[in-house]
PDB file of C-alpha atoms in Angstrom:
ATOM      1  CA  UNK A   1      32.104 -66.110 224.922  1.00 36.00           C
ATOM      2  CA  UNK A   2      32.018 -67.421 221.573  1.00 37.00           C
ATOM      3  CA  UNK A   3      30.155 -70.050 220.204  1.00 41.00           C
ATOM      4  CA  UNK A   4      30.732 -73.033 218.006  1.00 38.00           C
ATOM      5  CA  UNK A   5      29.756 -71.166 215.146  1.00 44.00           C
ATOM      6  CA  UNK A   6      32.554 -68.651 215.376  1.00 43.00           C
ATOM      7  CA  UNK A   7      35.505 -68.269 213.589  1.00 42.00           C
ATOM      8  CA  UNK A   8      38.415 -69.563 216.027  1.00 42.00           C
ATOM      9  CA  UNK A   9      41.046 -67.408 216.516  1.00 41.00           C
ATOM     10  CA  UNK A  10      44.590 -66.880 215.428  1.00 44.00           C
ATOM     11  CA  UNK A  11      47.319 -68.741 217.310  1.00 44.00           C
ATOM     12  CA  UNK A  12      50.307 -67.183 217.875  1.00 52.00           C
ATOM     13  CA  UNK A  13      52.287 -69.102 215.322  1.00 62.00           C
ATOM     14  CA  UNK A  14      50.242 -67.793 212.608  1.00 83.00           C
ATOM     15  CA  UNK A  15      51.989 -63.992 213.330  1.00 93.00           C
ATOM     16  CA  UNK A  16      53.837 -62.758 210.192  1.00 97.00           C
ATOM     17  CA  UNK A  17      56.835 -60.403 210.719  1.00 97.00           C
ATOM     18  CA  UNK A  18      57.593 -58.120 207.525  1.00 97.00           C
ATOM     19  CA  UNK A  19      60.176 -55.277 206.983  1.00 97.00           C
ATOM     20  CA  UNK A  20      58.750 -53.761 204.021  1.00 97.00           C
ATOM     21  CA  UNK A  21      56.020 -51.181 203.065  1.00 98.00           C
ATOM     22  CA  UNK A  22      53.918 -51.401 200.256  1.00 98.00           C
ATOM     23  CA  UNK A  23      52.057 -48.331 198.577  1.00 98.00           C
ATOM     24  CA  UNK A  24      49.526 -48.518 195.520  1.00 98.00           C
ATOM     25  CA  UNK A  25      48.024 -46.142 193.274  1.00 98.00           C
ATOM     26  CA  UNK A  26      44.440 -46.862 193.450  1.00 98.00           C
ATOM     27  CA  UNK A  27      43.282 -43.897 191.533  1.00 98.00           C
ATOM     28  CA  UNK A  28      44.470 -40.287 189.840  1.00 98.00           C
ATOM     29  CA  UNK A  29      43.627 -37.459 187.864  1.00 97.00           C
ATOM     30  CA  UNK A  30      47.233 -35.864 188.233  1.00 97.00           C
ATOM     31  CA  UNK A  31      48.767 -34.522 184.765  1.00 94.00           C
ATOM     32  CA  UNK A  32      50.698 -31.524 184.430  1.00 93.00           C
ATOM     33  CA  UNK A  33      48.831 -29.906 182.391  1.00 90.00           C
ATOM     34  CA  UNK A  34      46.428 -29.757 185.372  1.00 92.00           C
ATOM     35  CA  UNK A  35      48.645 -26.769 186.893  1.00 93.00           C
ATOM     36  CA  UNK A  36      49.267 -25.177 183.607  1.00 90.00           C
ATOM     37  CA  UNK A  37      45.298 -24.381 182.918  1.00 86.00           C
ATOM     38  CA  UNK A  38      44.907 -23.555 186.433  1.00 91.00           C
ATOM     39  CA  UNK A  39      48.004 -21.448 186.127  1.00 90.00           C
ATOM     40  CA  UNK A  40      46.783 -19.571 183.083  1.00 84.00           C
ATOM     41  CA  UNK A  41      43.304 -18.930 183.473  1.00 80.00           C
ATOM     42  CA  UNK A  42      43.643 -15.386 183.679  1.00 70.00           C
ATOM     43  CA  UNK A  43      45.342 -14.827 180.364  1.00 70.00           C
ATOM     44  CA  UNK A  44      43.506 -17.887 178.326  1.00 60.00           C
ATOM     45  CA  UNK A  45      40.687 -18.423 180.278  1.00 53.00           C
ATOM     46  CA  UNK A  46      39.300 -21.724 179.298  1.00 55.00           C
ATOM     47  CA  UNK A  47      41.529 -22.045 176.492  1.00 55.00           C
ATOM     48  CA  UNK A  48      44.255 -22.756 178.884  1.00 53.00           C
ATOM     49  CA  UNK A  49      43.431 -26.935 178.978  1.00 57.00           C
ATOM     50  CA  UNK A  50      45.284 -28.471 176.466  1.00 59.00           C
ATOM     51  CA  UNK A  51      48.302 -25.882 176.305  1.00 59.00           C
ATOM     52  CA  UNK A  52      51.195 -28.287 176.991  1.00 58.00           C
ATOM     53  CA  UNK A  53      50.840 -29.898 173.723  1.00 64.00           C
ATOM     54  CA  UNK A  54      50.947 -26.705 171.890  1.00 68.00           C
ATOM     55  CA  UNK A  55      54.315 -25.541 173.308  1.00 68.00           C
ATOM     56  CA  UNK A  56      56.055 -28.076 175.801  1.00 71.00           C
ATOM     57  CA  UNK A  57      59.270 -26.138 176.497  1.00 80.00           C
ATOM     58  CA  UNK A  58      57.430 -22.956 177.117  1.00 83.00           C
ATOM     59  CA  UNK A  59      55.290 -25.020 179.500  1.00 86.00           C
ATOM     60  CA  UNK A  60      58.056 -26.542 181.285  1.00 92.00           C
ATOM     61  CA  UNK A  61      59.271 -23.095 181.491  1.00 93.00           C
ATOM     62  CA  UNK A  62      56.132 -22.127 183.524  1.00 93.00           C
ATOM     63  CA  UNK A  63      56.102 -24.983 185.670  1.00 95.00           C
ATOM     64  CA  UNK A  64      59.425 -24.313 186.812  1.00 97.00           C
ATOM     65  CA  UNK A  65      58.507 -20.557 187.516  1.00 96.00           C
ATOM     66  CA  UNK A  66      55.556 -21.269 189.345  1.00 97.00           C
ATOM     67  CA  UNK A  67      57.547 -23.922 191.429  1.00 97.00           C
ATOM     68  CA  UNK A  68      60.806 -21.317 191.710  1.00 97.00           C
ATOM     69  CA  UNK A  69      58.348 -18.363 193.030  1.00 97.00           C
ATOM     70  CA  UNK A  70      56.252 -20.546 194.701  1.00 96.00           C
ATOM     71  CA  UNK A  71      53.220 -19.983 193.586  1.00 96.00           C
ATOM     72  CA  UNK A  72      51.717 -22.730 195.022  1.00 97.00           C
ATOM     73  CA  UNK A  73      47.819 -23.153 194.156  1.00 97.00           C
ATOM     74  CA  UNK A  74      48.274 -24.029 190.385  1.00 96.00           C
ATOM     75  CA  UNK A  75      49.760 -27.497 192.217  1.00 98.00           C
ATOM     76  CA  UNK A  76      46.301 -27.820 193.904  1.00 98.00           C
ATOM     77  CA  UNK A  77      43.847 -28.676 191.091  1.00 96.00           C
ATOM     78  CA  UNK A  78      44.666 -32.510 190.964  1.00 97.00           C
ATOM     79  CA  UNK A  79      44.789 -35.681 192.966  1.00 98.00           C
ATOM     80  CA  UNK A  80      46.187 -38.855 193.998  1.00 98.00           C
ATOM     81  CA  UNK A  81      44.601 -41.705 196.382  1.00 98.00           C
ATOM     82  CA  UNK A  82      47.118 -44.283 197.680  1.00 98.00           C
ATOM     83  CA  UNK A  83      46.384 -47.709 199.339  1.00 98.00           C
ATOM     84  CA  UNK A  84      49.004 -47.671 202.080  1.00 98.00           C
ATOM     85  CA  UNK A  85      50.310 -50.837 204.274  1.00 98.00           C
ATOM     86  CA  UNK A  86      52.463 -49.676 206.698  1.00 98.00           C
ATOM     87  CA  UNK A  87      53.156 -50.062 210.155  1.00 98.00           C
ATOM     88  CA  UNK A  88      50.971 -48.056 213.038  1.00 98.00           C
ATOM     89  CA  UNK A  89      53.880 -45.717 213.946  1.00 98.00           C
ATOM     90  CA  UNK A  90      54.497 -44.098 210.318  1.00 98.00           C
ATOM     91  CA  UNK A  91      50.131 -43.789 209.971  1.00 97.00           C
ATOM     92  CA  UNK A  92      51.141 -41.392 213.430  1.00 95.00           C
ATOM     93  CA  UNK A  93      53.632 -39.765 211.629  1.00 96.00           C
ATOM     94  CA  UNK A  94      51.498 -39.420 208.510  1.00 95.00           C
ATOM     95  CA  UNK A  95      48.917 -37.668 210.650  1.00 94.00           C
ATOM     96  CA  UNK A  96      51.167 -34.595 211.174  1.00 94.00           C
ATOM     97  CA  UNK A  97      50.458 -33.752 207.381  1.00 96.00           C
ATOM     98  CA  UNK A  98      46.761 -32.116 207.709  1.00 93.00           C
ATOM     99  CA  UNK A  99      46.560 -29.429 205.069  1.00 94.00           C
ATOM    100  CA  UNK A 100      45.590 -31.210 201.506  1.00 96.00           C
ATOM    101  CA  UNK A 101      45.479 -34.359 203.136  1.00 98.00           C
ATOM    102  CA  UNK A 102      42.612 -37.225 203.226  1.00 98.00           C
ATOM    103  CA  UNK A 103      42.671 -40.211 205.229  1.00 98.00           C
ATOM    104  CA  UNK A 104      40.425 -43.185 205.628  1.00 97.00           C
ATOM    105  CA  UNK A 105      42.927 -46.403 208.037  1.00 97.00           C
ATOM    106  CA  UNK A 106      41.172 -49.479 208.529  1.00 96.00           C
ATOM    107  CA  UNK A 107      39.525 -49.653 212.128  1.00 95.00           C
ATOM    108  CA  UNK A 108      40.268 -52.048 214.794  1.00 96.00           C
ATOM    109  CA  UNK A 109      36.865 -51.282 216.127  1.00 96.00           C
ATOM    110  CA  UNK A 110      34.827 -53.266 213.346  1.00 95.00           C
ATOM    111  CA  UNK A 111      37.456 -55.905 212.172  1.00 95.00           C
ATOM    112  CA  UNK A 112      39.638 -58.043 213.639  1.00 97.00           C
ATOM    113  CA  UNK A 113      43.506 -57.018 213.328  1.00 97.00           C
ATOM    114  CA  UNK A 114      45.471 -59.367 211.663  1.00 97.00           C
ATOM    115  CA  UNK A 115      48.494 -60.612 213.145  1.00 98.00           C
ATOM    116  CA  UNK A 116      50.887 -59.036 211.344  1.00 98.00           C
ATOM    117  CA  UNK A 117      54.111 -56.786 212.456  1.00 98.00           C
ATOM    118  CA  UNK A 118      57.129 -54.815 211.458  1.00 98.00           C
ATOM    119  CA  UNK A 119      60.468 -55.958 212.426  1.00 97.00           C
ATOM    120  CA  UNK A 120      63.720 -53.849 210.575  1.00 97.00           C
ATOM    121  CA  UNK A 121      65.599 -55.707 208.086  1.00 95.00           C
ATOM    122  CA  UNK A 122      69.618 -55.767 208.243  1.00 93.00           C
ATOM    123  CA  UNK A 123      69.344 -52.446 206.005  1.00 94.00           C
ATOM    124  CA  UNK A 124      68.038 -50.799 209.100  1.00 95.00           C
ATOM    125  CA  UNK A 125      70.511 -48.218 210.910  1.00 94.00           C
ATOM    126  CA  UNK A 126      70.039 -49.403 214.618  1.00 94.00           C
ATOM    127  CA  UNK A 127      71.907 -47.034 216.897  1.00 92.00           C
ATOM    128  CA  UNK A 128      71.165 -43.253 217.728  1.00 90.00           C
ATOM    129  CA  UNK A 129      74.460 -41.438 218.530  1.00 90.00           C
ATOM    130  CA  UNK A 130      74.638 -37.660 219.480  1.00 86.00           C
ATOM    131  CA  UNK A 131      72.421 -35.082 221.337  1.00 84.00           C
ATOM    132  CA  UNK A 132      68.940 -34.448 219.972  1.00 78.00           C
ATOM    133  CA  UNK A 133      68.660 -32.032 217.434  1.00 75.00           C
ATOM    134  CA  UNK A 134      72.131 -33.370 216.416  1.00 79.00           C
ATOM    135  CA  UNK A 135      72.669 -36.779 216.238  1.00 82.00           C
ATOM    136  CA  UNK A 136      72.789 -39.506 213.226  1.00 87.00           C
ATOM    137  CA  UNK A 137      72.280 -43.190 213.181  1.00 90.00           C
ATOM    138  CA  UNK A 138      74.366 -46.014 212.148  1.00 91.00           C
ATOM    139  CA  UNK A 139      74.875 -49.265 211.732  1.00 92.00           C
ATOM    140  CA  UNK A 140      74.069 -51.883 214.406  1.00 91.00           C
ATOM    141  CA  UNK A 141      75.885 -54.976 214.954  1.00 94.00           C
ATOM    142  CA  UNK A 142      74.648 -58.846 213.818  1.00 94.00           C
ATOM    143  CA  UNK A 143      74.163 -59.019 217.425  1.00 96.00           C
ATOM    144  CA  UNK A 144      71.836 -56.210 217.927  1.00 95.00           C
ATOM    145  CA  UNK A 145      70.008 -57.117 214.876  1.00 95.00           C
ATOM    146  CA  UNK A 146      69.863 -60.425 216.280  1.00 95.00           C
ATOM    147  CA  UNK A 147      68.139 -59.317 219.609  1.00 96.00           C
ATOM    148  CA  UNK A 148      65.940 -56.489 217.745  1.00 96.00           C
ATOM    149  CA  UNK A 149      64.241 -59.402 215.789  1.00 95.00           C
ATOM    150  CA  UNK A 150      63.838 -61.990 218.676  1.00 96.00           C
ATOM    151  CA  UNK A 151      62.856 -59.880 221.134  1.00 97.00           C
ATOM    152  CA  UNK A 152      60.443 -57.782 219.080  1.00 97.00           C
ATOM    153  CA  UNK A 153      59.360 -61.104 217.281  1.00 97.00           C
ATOM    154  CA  UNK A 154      58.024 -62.713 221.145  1.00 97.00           C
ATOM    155  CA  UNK A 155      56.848 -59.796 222.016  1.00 97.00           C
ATOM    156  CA  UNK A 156      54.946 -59.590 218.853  1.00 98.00           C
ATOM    157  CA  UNK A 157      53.772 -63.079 219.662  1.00 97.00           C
ATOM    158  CA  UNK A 158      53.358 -62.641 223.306  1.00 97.00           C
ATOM    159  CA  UNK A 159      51.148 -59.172 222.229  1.00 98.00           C
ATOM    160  CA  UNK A 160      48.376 -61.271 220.031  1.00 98.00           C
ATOM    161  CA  UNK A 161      48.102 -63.901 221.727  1.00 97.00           C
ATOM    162  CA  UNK A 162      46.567 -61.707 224.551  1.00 98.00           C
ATOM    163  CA  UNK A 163      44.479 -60.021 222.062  1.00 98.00           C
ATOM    164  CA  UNK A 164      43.204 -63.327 220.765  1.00 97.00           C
ATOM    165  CA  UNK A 165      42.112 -64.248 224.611  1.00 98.00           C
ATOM    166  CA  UNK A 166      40.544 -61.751 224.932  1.00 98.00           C
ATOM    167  CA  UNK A 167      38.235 -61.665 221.658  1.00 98.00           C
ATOM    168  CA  UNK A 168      37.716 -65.639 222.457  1.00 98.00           C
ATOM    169  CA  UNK A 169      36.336 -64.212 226.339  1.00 98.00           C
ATOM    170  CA  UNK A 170      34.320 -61.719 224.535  1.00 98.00           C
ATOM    171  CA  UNK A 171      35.626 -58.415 224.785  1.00 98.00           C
ATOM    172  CA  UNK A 172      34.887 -55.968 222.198  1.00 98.00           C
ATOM    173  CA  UNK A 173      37.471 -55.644 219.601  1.00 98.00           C
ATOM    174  CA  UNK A 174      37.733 -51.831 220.724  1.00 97.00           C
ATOM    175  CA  UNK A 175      38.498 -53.088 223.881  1.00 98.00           C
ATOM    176  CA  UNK A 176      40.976 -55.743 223.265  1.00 98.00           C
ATOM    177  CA  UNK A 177      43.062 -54.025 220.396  1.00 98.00           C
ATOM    178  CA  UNK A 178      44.455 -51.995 223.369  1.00 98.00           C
ATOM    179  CA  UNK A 179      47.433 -54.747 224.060  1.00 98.00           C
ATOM    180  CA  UNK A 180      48.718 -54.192 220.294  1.00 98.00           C
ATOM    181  CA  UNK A 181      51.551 -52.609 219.652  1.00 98.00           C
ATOM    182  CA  UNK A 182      52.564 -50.007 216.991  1.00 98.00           C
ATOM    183  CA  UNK A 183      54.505 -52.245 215.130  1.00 98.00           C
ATOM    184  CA  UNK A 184      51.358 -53.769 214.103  1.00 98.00           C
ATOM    185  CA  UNK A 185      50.771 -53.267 210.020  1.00 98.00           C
ATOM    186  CA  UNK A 186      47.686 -51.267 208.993  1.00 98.00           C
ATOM    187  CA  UNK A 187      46.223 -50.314 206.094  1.00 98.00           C
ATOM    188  CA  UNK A 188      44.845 -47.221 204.941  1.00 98.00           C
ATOM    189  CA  UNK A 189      43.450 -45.237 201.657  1.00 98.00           C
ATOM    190  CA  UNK A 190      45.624 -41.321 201.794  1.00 98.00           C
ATOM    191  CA  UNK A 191      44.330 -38.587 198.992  1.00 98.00           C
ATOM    192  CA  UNK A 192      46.313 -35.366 198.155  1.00 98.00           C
ATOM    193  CA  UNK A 193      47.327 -32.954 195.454  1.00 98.00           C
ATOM    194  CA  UNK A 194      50.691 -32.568 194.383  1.00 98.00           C
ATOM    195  CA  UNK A 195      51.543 -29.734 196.805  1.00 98.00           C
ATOM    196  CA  UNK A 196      50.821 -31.269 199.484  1.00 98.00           C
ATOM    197  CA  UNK A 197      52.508 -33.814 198.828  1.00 98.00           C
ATOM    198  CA  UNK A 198      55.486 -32.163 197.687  1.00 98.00           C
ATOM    199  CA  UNK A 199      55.237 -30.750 201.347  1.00 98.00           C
ATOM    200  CA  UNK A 200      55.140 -34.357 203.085  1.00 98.00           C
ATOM    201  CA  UNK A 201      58.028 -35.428 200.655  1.00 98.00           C
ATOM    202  CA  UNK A 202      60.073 -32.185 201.513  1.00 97.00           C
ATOM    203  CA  UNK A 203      60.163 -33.263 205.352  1.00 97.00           C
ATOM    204  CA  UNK A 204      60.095 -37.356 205.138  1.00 98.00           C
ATOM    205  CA  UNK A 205      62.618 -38.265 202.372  1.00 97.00           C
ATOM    206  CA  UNK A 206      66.351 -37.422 202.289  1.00 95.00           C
ATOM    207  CA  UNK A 207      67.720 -36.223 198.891  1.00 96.00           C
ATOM    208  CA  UNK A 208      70.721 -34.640 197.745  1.00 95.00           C
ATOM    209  CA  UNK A 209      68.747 -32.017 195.833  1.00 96.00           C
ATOM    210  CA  UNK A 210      67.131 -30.790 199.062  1.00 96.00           C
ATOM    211  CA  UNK A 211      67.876 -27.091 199.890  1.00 96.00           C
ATOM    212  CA  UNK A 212      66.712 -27.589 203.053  1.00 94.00           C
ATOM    213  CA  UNK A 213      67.502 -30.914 205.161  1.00 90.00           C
ATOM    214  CA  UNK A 214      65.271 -33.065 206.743  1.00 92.00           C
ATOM    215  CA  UNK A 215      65.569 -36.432 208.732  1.00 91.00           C
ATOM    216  CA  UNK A 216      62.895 -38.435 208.854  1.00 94.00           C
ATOM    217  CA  UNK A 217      62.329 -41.952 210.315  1.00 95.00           C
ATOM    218  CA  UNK A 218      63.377 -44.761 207.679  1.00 96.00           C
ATOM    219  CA  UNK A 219      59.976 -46.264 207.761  1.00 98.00           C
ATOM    220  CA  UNK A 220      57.815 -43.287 206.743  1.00 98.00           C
ATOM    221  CA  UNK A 221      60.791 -42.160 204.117  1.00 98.00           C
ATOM    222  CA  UNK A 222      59.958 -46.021 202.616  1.00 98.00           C
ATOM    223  CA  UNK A 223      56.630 -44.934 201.977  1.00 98.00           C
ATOM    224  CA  UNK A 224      57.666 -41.584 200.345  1.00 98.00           C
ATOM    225  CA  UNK A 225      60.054 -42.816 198.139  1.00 98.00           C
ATOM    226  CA  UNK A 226      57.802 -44.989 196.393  1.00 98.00           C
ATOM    227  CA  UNK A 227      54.586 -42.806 196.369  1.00 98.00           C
ATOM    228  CA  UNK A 228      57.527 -39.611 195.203  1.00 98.00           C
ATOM    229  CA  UNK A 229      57.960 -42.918 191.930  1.00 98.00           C
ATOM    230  CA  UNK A 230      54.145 -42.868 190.701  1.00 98.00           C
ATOM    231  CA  UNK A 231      53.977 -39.094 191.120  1.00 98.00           C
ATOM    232  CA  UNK A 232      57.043 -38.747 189.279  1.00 98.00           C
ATOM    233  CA  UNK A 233      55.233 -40.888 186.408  1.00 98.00           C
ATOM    234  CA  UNK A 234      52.484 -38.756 186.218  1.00 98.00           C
ATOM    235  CA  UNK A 235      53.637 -35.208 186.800  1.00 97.00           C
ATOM    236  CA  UNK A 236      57.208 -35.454 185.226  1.00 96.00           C
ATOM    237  CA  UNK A 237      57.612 -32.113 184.685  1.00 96.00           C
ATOM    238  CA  UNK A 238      56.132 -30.751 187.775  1.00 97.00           C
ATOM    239  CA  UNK A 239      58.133 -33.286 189.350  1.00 98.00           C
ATOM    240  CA  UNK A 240      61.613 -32.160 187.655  1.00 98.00           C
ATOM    241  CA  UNK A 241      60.801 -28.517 188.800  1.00 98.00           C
ATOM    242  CA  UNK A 242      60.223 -29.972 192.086  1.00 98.00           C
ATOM    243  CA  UNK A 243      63.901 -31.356 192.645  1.00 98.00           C
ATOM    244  CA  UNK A 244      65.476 -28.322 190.217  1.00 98.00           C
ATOM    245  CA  UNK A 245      63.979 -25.770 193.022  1.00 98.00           C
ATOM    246  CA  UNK A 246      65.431 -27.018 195.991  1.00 98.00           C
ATOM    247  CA  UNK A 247      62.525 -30.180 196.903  1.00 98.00           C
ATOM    248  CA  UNK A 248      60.838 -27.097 198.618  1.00 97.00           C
ATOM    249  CA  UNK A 249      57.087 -27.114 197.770  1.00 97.00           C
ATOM    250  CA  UNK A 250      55.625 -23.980 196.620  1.00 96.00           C
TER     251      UNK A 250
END
């Protein structure tokens, strides 16, 4: 049980429902000229750092080749950590991506989840039509938005209120986060390099440029599209190779 000194518990009209993601930056050392001195270290050897401001066409021109042929390890020798709120179902789907991947997601073992969850916005394509493997989605009507956000906004409720009776009885927070749902907005810290995230972009956003299609859930695209803007910032030319090539990483 918990004592008087004891932070009280939530209620269940303190639960916030949200329909965006939000992704920061938290730290980098991403440049292209990062692949071009990995990229030319057998003909310049050490030399090779500081070659894109000697002859920037002529590097685009080898970014592009590297990214055409795929040659992909030149795209390796950098990094970018993201802070990532999002909720529990696209951290799932974010665990698919293994190779060049780092993840650290706040733990529901040693804190206590706040009440906070995911309900789609009127954006949101509702409705599934076709056969798997073959099917798109489309718009949902005022009335199935309608029911979407009341019934996953009492559920929500219904959800943390049990959690919260449980903590206040003394469960361990291991224990009790089992009645949460995945709607329920996490946070984590996610390192890569650009090729591997060129990879996770290549599957989880939809673009016109793609050679290859993809279809990924809205939610986890979200996220990509706005990590895809501060790599773009960074790598610009890697980054215009990327989408002249296909979106295919290397």
């Amino acid at each position: 049980m918990t004592s008087a000194d004891d932070p009280q518990p939530s209620t269940p009209d303190d639960v916030t429902l949200r329909s965006d993601v939000t992704v920061e930056l938290v730290k980098s050392s991403a440049s292209d000229s990062d692949v071009l001195f990995a990229a030319r270290v057998s003909t310049l050897g050490e030399q090779s750092i500081g070659e894109l401001e000697k002859d920037p066409e002529r590097s685009k021109g080898l970014i592009n080749y590297l990214m055409r042929d795929r040659h992909g390890s030149p795209f390796e020798h950098n990094s970018l950590t993201f802070l990532i709120s999002a909720p529990i179902f696209v951290f799932r789907e974010f665990m698919r991506h293994r190779v060049g991947w780092s993840y650290n997601e706040e733990s529901g073992r040693y804190r206590e989840l706040q009440p906070v969850f995911y309900v789609p916005d009127a954006s949101r394509k509702l409705v599934q039509e076709g056969r798997p493997g073959k099917y798109v989605f489309v718009e949902g009507t005022e009335a199935q938005h309608a029911t979407v956000q009341g019934v996953l906004g009492d559920t929500y409720r219904q959800a943390y209120d049990a959690y919260q009776k449980l903590l206040a009885d003394g469960v361990a927070r291991e224990v009790a986060r089992a009645v949460l749902p995945v709607g329920l907005y996490s946070s984590m810290y996610a390192t890569c390099n650009a090729r591997s995230l060129m990879h996770f972009l290549g599957l989880r956003t939809q673009h016109e440029l793609a050679k290859v299609p993809s279809f990924p859930q809205r939610e986890i695209e979200m996220v990509g599209e706005k990590m895809e803007a501060e790599w773009a910032r960074l790598m610009p030319l890697t980054h215009a190779a990327f989408n002249a090539n296909g979106r295919v990483a290397p």
